[in-house]
Amino acid sequence: MANWKDYKEDWILFLECGFIAVNQADEDSAIKLFKAAAMLNPDNTLPTVGMGYLHLHKLELKQACKAFEDVLAKEPKNEMAKTLLGICMSLNPASLDKGEKILHQTLKSHDPMLKNLSNTAIDFAEKFLKKTPTPVQGQKKAK
């Protein structure tokens, strides 16, 4: 059996495969891949971002926010973690305004993909999360 250190150069592949596993809804593989990436490169925060991304996909917003906040505590200028934290917070009614504020800050990112993601999340919040609920068809309005 090969020594795990033989795979140190491939840590980015484990990480990338972890994100792919999240997108494929393969939680078990994603967790194993992010843990492997973290073991191979313990100083890098991307595996923590990956775990936060997994929690976001599962709408486990509290755990996702914690992961992104942990990354930002180590790397305050991590724009990816900041953008994803803004999305998580904006999905929670109690922190919607704070999340939108973070997303507006990330619009200044140098990364066009993060700018686009932030802009899309802000639009979504404006159109769907801040919207006053309308009565379901057939139900009478409460007086």
Short mmCIF file of N, CA and C in Angstrom, two decimals:
data_model
loop_
_atom_site.label_atom_id
_atom_site.label_comp_id
_atom_site.label_asym_id
_atom_site.label_seq_id
_atom_site.Cartn_x
_atom_site.Cartn_y
_atom_site.Cartn_z
N MET A 1 0.85 -1.19 0.00
CA MET A 1 0.00 0.00 0.00
C MET A 1 0.89 1.24 0.00
N ALA A 2 0.51 2.23 -0.78
CA ALA A 2 1.29 3.46 -0.91
C ALA A 2 1.14 4.33 0.34
N ASN A 3 2.14 5.08 0.61
CA ASN A 3 2.13 6.02 1.71
C ASN A 3 1.24 7.21 1.32
N TRP A 4 0.45 7.73 2.26
CA TRP A 4 -0.45 8.84 1.94
C TRP A 4 0.32 10.07 1.49
N LYS A 5 1.55 10.21 1.90
CA LYS A 5 2.35 11.37 1.50
C LYS A 5 2.67 11.35 0.00
N ASP A 6 2.54 10.15 -0.61
CA ASP A 6 2.76 10.06 -2.07
C ASP A 6 1.70 10.85 -2.83
N TYR A 7 0.59 11.16 -2.18
CA TYR A 7 -0.52 11.85 -2.83
C TYR A 7 -0.54 13.36 -2.52
N LYS A 8 0.48 13.84 -1.81
CA LYS A 8 0.50 15.25 -1.40
C LYS A 8 0.37 16.20 -2.60
N GLU A 9 0.99 15.86 -3.70
CA GLU A 9 0.91 16.70 -4.90
C GLU A 9 -0.51 16.72 -5.49
N ASP A 10 -1.28 15.72 -5.19
CA ASP A 10 -2.62 15.58 -5.78
C ASP A 10 -3.73 16.13 -4.89
N TRP A 11 -3.37 16.87 -3.86
CA TRP A 11 -4.41 17.33 -2.92
C TRP A 11 -5.47 18.16 -3.64
N ILE A 12 -5.08 18.93 -4.65
CA ILE A 12 -6.05 19.75 -5.37
C ILE A 12 -7.06 18.88 -6.12
N LEU A 13 -6.63 17.70 -6.56
CA LEU A 13 -7.56 16.79 -7.24
C LEU A 13 -8.59 16.23 -6.26
N PHE A 14 -8.14 15.91 -5.05
CA PHE A 14 -9.08 15.45 -4.02
C PHE A 14 -10.09 16.55 -3.73
N LEU A 15 -9.60 17.77 -3.64
CA LEU A 15 -10.47 18.92 -3.35
C LEU A 15 -11.48 19.13 -4.48
N GLU A 16 -11.00 19.15 -5.71
CA GLU A 16 -11.88 19.35 -6.85
C GLU A 16 -12.93 18.24 -6.94
N CYS A 17 -12.49 17.02 -6.72
CA CYS A 17 -13.44 15.90 -6.74
C CYS A 17 -14.46 16.02 -5.62
N GLY A 18 -14.07 16.61 -4.50
CA GLY A 18 -15.02 16.85 -3.40
C GLY A 18 -16.12 17.80 -3.83
N PHE A 19 -15.75 18.88 -4.53
CA PHE A 19 -16.77 19.81 -5.02
C PHE A 19 -17.68 19.15 -6.05
N ILE A 20 -17.09 18.32 -6.90
CA ILE A 20 -17.89 17.59 -7.88
C ILE A 20 -18.86 16.65 -7.16
N ALA A 21 -18.38 15.97 -6.13
CA ALA A 21 -19.24 15.07 -5.36
C ALA A 21 -20.40 15.82 -4.72
N VAL A 22 -20.16 17.03 -4.23
CA VAL A 22 -21.26 17.83 -3.67
C VAL A 22 -22.28 18.11 -4.76
N ASN A 23 -21.82 18.52 -5.92
CA ASN A 23 -22.73 18.82 -7.02
C ASN A 23 -23.48 17.59 -7.51
N GLN A 24 -22.92 16.41 -7.27
CA GLN A 24 -23.58 15.16 -7.65
C GLN A 24 -24.43 14.62 -6.49
N ALA A 25 -24.53 15.36 -5.40
CA ALA A 25 -25.29 14.97 -4.20
C ALA A 25 -24.73 13.69 -3.58
N ASP A 26 -23.42 13.50 -3.67
CA ASP A 26 -22.76 12.34 -3.07
C ASP A 26 -22.04 12.81 -1.80
N GLU A 27 -22.82 12.95 -0.74
CA GLU A 27 -22.30 13.49 0.51
C GLU A 27 -21.15 12.66 1.08
N ASP A 28 -21.30 11.35 1.10
CA ASP A 28 -20.28 10.48 1.66
C ASP A 28 -18.93 10.68 0.97
N SER A 29 -18.93 10.67 -0.34
CA SER A 29 -17.68 10.86 -1.08
C SER A 29 -17.13 12.26 -0.86
N ALA A 30 -18.00 13.26 -0.85
CA ALA A 30 -17.54 14.64 -0.66
C ALA A 30 -16.82 14.79 0.68
N ILE A 31 -17.40 14.25 1.73
CA ILE A 31 -16.78 14.35 3.06
C ILE A 31 -15.42 13.67 3.06
N LYS A 32 -15.35 12.47 2.50
CA LYS A 32 -14.08 11.73 2.47
C LYS A 32 -13.03 12.48 1.65
N LEU A 33 -13.43 13.05 0.53
CA LEU A 33 -12.49 13.77 -0.32
C LEU A 33 -12.00 15.06 0.34
N PHE A 34 -12.90 15.80 0.99
CA PHE A 34 -12.48 17.03 1.68
C PHE A 34 -11.56 16.70 2.86
N LYS A 35 -11.86 15.60 3.57
CA LYS A 35 -10.99 15.20 4.69
C LYS A 35 -9.61 14.79 4.17
N ALA A 36 -9.57 14.10 3.05
CA ALA A 36 -8.28 13.71 2.46
C ALA A 36 -7.50 14.95 2.04
N ALA A 37 -8.18 15.90 1.41
CA ALA A 37 -7.51 17.14 0.99
C ALA A 37 -6.98 17.91 2.20
N ALA A 38 -7.77 17.95 3.27
CA ALA A 38 -7.34 18.65 4.49
C ALA A 38 -6.14 17.95 5.12
N MET A 39 -6.12 16.63 5.08
CA MET A 39 -5.00 15.88 5.64
C MET A 39 -3.73 16.12 4.83
N LEU A 40 -3.86 16.18 3.52
CA LEU A 40 -2.70 16.37 2.64
C LEU A 40 -2.16 17.79 2.68
N ASN A 41 -3.01 18.76 2.96
CA ASN A 41 -2.59 20.16 2.99
C ASN A 41 -3.34 20.86 4.13
N PRO A 42 -2.93 20.61 5.37
CA PRO A 42 -3.68 21.10 6.53
C PRO A 42 -3.72 22.62 6.68
N ASP A 43 -2.80 23.33 6.04
CA ASP A 43 -2.78 24.79 6.17
C ASP A 43 -3.74 25.49 5.21
N ASN A 44 -4.26 24.76 4.24
CA ASN A 44 -5.13 25.37 3.24
C ASN A 44 -6.58 25.35 3.74
N THR A 45 -7.30 26.43 3.50
CA THR A 45 -8.68 26.56 3.98
C THR A 45 -9.72 26.06 2.98
N LEU A 46 -9.31 25.71 1.77
CA LEU A 46 -10.29 25.28 0.77
C LEU A 46 -11.09 24.03 1.17
N PRO A 47 -10.51 23.05 1.87
CA PRO A 47 -11.36 21.94 2.32
C PRO A 47 -12.48 22.39 3.27
N THR A 48 -12.21 23.40 4.07
CA THR A 48 -13.24 23.94 4.96
C THR A 48 -14.31 24.65 4.14
N VAL A 49 -13.90 25.39 3.11
CA VAL A 49 -14.87 26.00 2.19
C VAL A 49 -15.72 24.91 1.56
N GLY A 50 -15.08 23.82 1.17
CA GLY A 50 -15.81 22.70 0.57
C GLY A 50 -16.85 22.11 1.51
N MET A 51 -16.49 21.95 2.77
CA MET A 51 -17.46 21.43 3.74
C MET A 51 -18.61 22.43 3.95
N GLY A 52 -18.29 23.71 3.95
CA GLY A 52 -19.34 24.72 4.04
C GLY A 52 -20.26 24.67 2.84
N TYR A 53 -19.67 24.46 1.68
CA TYR A 53 -20.43 24.33 0.43
C TYR A 53 -21.37 23.12 0.51
N LEU A 54 -20.88 22.03 1.06
CA LEU A 54 -21.72 20.84 1.25
C LEU A 54 -22.90 21.17 2.17
N HIS A 55 -22.63 21.84 3.28
CA HIS A 55 -23.71 22.21 4.20
C HIS A 55 -24.70 23.17 3.53
N LEU A 56 -24.20 24.08 2.72
CA LEU A 56 -25.08 25.00 2.00
C LEU A 56 -26.00 24.22 1.07
N HIS A 57 -25.46 23.26 0.36
CA HIS A 57 -26.29 22.44 -0.54
C HIS A 57 -27.37 21.70 0.21
N LYS A 58 -27.10 21.33 1.44
CA LYS A 58 -28.08 20.60 2.25
C LYS A 58 -28.98 21.56 3.03
N LEU A 59 -28.77 22.86 2.81
CA LEU A 59 -29.48 23.93 3.52
C LEU A 59 -29.29 23.86 5.03
N GLU A 60 -28.14 23.36 5.44
CA GLU A 60 -27.74 23.39 6.84
C GLU A 60 -26.99 24.71 7.05
N LEU A 61 -27.78 25.78 7.12
CA LEU A 61 -27.21 27.12 7.05
C LEU A 61 -26.32 27.45 8.24
N LYS A 62 -26.69 26.99 9.42
CA LYS A 62 -25.89 27.29 10.61
C LYS A 62 -24.48 26.69 10.48
N GLN A 63 -24.41 25.42 10.06
CA GLN A 63 -23.11 24.77 9.89
C GLN A 63 -22.32 25.40 8.73
N ALA A 64 -23.02 25.76 7.67
CA ALA A 64 -22.35 26.39 6.53
C ALA A 64 -21.75 27.73 6.95
N CYS A 65 -22.54 28.54 7.65
CA CYS A 65 -22.03 29.84 8.11
C CYS A 65 -20.80 29.66 9.00
N LYS A 66 -20.85 28.68 9.89
CA LYS A 66 -19.71 28.42 10.78
C LYS A 66 -18.46 28.09 9.98
N ALA A 67 -18.60 27.23 8.97
CA ALA A 67 -17.44 26.87 8.15
C ALA A 67 -16.85 28.10 7.45
N PHE A 68 -17.71 28.92 6.86
CA PHE A 68 -17.22 30.09 6.14
C PHE A 68 -16.65 31.13 7.11
N GLU A 69 -17.24 31.26 8.28
CA GLU A 69 -16.70 32.19 9.29
C GLU A 69 -15.33 31.71 9.78
N ASP A 70 -15.16 30.38 9.93
CA ASP A 70 -13.85 29.84 10.32
C ASP A 70 -12.79 30.18 9.28
N VAL A 71 -13.15 30.06 8.02
CA VAL A 71 -12.21 30.40 6.95
C VAL A 71 -11.87 31.88 7.00
N LEU A 72 -12.89 32.72 7.17
CA LEU A 72 -12.66 34.17 7.20
C LEU A 72 -11.87 34.60 8.43
N ALA A 73 -11.95 33.84 9.51
CA ALA A 73 -11.14 34.15 10.69
C ALA A 73 -9.65 33.95 10.38
N LYS A 74 -9.35 32.96 9.53
CA LYS A 74 -7.96 32.70 9.13
C LYS A 74 -7.54 33.55 7.95
N GLU A 75 -8.47 33.77 7.02
CA GLU A 75 -8.18 34.52 5.80
C GLU A 75 -9.28 35.56 5.58
N PRO A 76 -9.18 36.72 6.21
CA PRO A 76 -10.24 37.73 6.11
C PRO A 76 -10.53 38.19 4.68
N LYS A 77 -9.60 38.03 3.77
CA LYS A 77 -9.80 38.49 2.39
C LYS A 77 -10.24 37.37 1.45
N ASN A 78 -10.66 36.23 1.98
CA ASN A 78 -11.10 35.11 1.15
C ASN A 78 -12.47 35.44 0.57
N GLU A 79 -12.47 35.86 -0.69
CA GLU A 79 -13.70 36.33 -1.33
C GLU A 79 -14.71 35.21 -1.57
N MET A 80 -14.24 34.00 -1.81
CA MET A 80 -15.16 32.88 -2.02
C MET A 80 -15.93 32.58 -0.73
N ALA A 81 -15.21 32.49 0.38
CA ALA A 81 -15.87 32.22 1.66
C ALA A 81 -16.83 33.35 2.02
N LYS A 82 -16.42 34.58 1.74
CA LYS A 82 -17.26 35.74 2.05
C LYS A 82 -18.55 35.73 1.22
N THR A 83 -18.43 35.42 -0.06
CA THR A 83 -19.61 35.35 -0.94
C THR A 83 -20.56 34.26 -0.48
N LEU A 84 -20.02 33.08 -0.20
CA LEU A 84 -20.87 31.96 0.23
C LEU A 84 -21.49 32.24 1.59
N LEU A 85 -20.76 32.92 2.48
CA LEU A 85 -21.34 33.31 3.77
C LEU A 85 -22.50 34.28 3.55
N GLY A 86 -22.34 35.22 2.64
CA GLY A 86 -23.42 36.16 2.33
C GLY A 86 -24.66 35.44 1.81
N ILE A 87 -24.45 34.43 0.98
CA ILE A 87 -25.59 33.65 0.47
C ILE A 87 -26.28 32.92 1.61
N CYS A 88 -25.50 32.26 2.45
CA CYS A 88 -26.09 31.53 3.60
C CYS A 88 -26.89 32.45 4.49
N MET A 89 -26.32 33.60 4.80
CA MET A 89 -27.00 34.53 5.70
C MET A 89 -28.26 35.10 5.05
N SER A 90 -28.21 35.33 3.75
CA SER A 90 -29.38 35.91 3.10
C SER A 90 -30.53 34.90 3.00
N LEU A 91 -30.24 33.63 3.11
CA LEU A 91 -31.30 32.61 3.08
C LEU A 91 -32.00 32.44 4.43
N ASN A 92 -31.43 33.04 5.46
CA ASN A 92 -32.01 32.98 6.80
C ASN A 92 -32.72 34.31 7.07
N PRO A 93 -34.04 34.29 7.31
CA PRO A 93 -34.77 35.55 7.52
C PRO A 93 -34.18 36.42 8.62
N ALA A 94 -33.61 35.80 9.64
CA ALA A 94 -33.05 36.57 10.76
C ALA A 94 -31.78 37.32 10.37
N SER A 95 -31.08 36.85 9.35
CA SER A 95 -29.83 37.51 8.97
C SER A 95 -29.82 37.95 7.51
N LEU A 96 -31.01 38.08 6.93
CA LEU A 96 -31.12 38.46 5.51
C LEU A 96 -30.40 39.77 5.21
N ASP A 97 -30.64 40.80 6.01
CA ASP A 97 -30.02 42.11 5.75
C ASP A 97 -28.50 42.04 5.85
N LYS A 98 -28.00 41.32 6.85
CA LYS A 98 -26.56 41.20 7.02
C LYS A 98 -25.96 40.43 5.84
N GLY A 99 -26.65 39.39 5.39
CA GLY A 99 -26.19 38.62 4.24
C GLY A 99 -26.14 39.47 2.99
N GLU A 100 -27.18 40.28 2.78
CA GLU A 100 -27.19 41.17 1.60
C GLU A 100 -26.06 42.19 1.67
N LYS A 101 -25.78 42.68 2.87
CA LYS A 101 -24.68 43.64 3.03
C LYS A 101 -23.35 43.00 2.63
N ILE A 102 -23.14 41.76 3.05
CA ILE A 102 -21.92 41.04 2.68
C ILE A 102 -21.87 40.84 1.17
N LEU A 103 -23.00 40.46 0.58
CA LEU A 103 -23.04 40.24 -0.87
C LEU A 103 -22.74 41.52 -1.64
N HIS A 104 -23.22 42.66 -1.14
CA HIS A 104 -22.92 43.94 -1.80
C HIS A 104 -21.42 44.24 -1.71
N GLN A 105 -20.79 43.86 -0.60
CA GLN A 105 -19.35 44.06 -0.47
C GLN A 105 -18.59 43.19 -1.47
N THR A 106 -19.08 41.98 -1.70
CA THR A 106 -18.37 41.06 -2.59
C THR A 106 -18.57 41.43 -4.06
N LEU A 107 -19.47 42.35 -4.36
CA LEU A 107 -19.60 42.84 -5.73
C LEU A 107 -18.34 43.56 -6.19
N LYS A 108 -17.48 43.93 -5.24
CA LYS A 108 -16.22 44.62 -5.56
C LYS A 108 -15.08 43.62 -5.81
N SER A 109 -15.40 42.34 -5.82
CA SER A 109 -14.41 41.29 -6.02
C SER A 109 -13.69 41.44 -7.36
N HIS A 110 -12.48 40.93 -7.40
CA HIS A 110 -11.72 40.92 -8.66
C HIS A 110 -12.12 39.72 -9.51
N ASP A 111 -12.82 38.79 -8.92
CA ASP A 111 -13.22 37.56 -9.62
C ASP A 111 -14.60 37.77 -10.25
N PRO A 112 -14.69 37.75 -11.59
CA PRO A 112 -15.98 37.99 -12.24
C PRO A 112 -17.04 36.93 -11.89
N MET A 113 -16.62 35.70 -11.63
CA MET A 113 -17.59 34.66 -11.27
C MET A 113 -18.21 34.94 -9.90
N LEU A 114 -17.39 35.40 -8.95
CA LEU A 114 -17.92 35.73 -7.62
C LEU A 114 -18.83 36.96 -7.69
N LYS A 115 -18.47 37.93 -8.53
CA LYS A 115 -19.33 39.10 -8.74
C LYS A 115 -20.69 38.65 -9.27
N ASN A 116 -20.67 37.78 -10.26
CA ASN A 116 -21.91 37.29 -10.86
C ASN A 116 -22.74 36.50 -9.84
N LEU A 117 -22.07 35.66 -9.05
CA LEU A 117 -22.76 34.88 -8.03
C LEU A 117 -23.40 35.81 -6.99
N SER A 118 -22.67 36.81 -6.55
CA SER A 118 -23.20 37.77 -5.58
C SER A 118 -24.39 38.53 -6.15
N ASN A 119 -24.25 38.97 -7.39
CA ASN A 119 -25.34 39.71 -8.05
C ASN A 119 -26.59 38.84 -8.17
N THR A 120 -26.41 37.58 -8.56
CA THR A 120 -27.54 36.66 -8.69
C THR A 120 -28.20 36.43 -7.33
N ALA A 121 -27.38 36.26 -6.28
CA ALA A 121 -27.93 36.05 -4.93
C ALA A 121 -28.69 37.28 -4.44
N ILE A 122 -28.19 38.47 -4.74
CA ILE A 122 -28.88 39.70 -4.35
C ILE A 122 -30.22 39.80 -5.08
N ASP A 123 -30.21 39.52 -6.38
CA ASP A 123 -31.45 39.54 -7.16
C ASP A 123 -32.46 38.53 -6.61
N PHE A 124 -31.99 37.33 -6.27
CA PHE A 124 -32.86 36.30 -5.71
C PHE A 124 -33.48 36.77 -4.40
N ALA A 125 -32.66 37.36 -3.55
CA ALA A 125 -33.17 37.86 -2.26
C ALA A 125 -34.22 38.94 -2.48
N GLU A 126 -33.96 39.84 -3.41
CA GLU A 126 -34.91 40.93 -3.69
C GLU A 126 -36.24 40.40 -4.24
N LYS A 127 -36.15 39.44 -5.15
CA LYS A 127 -37.35 38.94 -5.81
C LYS A 127 -38.15 37.95 -4.99
N PHE A 128 -37.46 37.10 -4.22
CA PHE A 128 -38.15 36.00 -3.58
C PHE A 128 -38.11 35.99 -2.06
N LEU A 129 -37.06 36.52 -1.47
CA LEU A 129 -36.94 36.42 -0.01
C LEU A 129 -37.54 37.62 0.71
N LYS A 130 -37.52 38.77 0.08
CA LYS A 130 -38.08 39.97 0.69
C LYS A 130 -39.54 40.17 0.32
N LYS A 131 -40.00 39.37 -0.59
CA LYS A 131 -41.35 39.49 -1.11
C LYS A 131 -42.36 39.15 -0.01
N THR A 132 -43.43 39.94 0.06
CA THR A 132 -44.50 39.66 1.00
C THR A 132 -45.26 38.44 0.50
N PRO A 133 -45.44 37.44 1.36
CA PRO A 133 -46.15 36.25 0.90
C PRO A 133 -47.59 36.58 0.48
N THR A 134 -48.01 35.99 -0.60
CA THR A 134 -49.38 36.18 -1.07
C THR A 134 -50.20 34.98 -0.62
N PRO A 135 -51.49 35.18 -0.43
CA PRO A 135 -52.31 34.04 0.00
C PRO A 135 -52.36 32.98 -1.09
N VAL A 136 -52.44 31.74 -0.66
CA VAL A 136 -52.54 30.63 -1.58
C VAL A 136 -53.90 30.71 -2.26
N GLN A 137 -53.93 30.38 -3.54
CA GLN A 137 -55.18 30.47 -4.29
C GLN A 137 -56.27 29.65 -3.60
N GLY A 138 -57.43 30.25 -3.45
CA GLY A 138 -58.55 29.57 -2.80
C GLY A 138 -58.65 29.89 -1.32
N GLN A 139 -57.60 30.47 -0.73
CA GLN A 139 -57.65 30.82 0.69
C GLN A 139 -58.05 32.29 0.82
N LYS A 140 -58.75 32.60 1.87
CA LYS A 140 -59.14 33.99 2.13
C LYS A 140 -58.04 34.69 2.88
N LYS A 141 -57.92 35.96 2.65
CA LYS A 141 -56.93 36.77 3.35
C LYS A 141 -57.35 36.89 4.81
N ALA A 142 -56.34 36.86 5.69
CA ALA A 142 -56.61 37.05 7.13
C ALA A 142 -56.95 38.51 7.38
N LYS A 143 -57.89 38.73 8.26
CA LYS A 143 -58.29 40.11 8.57
C LYS A 143 -57.68 40.59 9.84
#
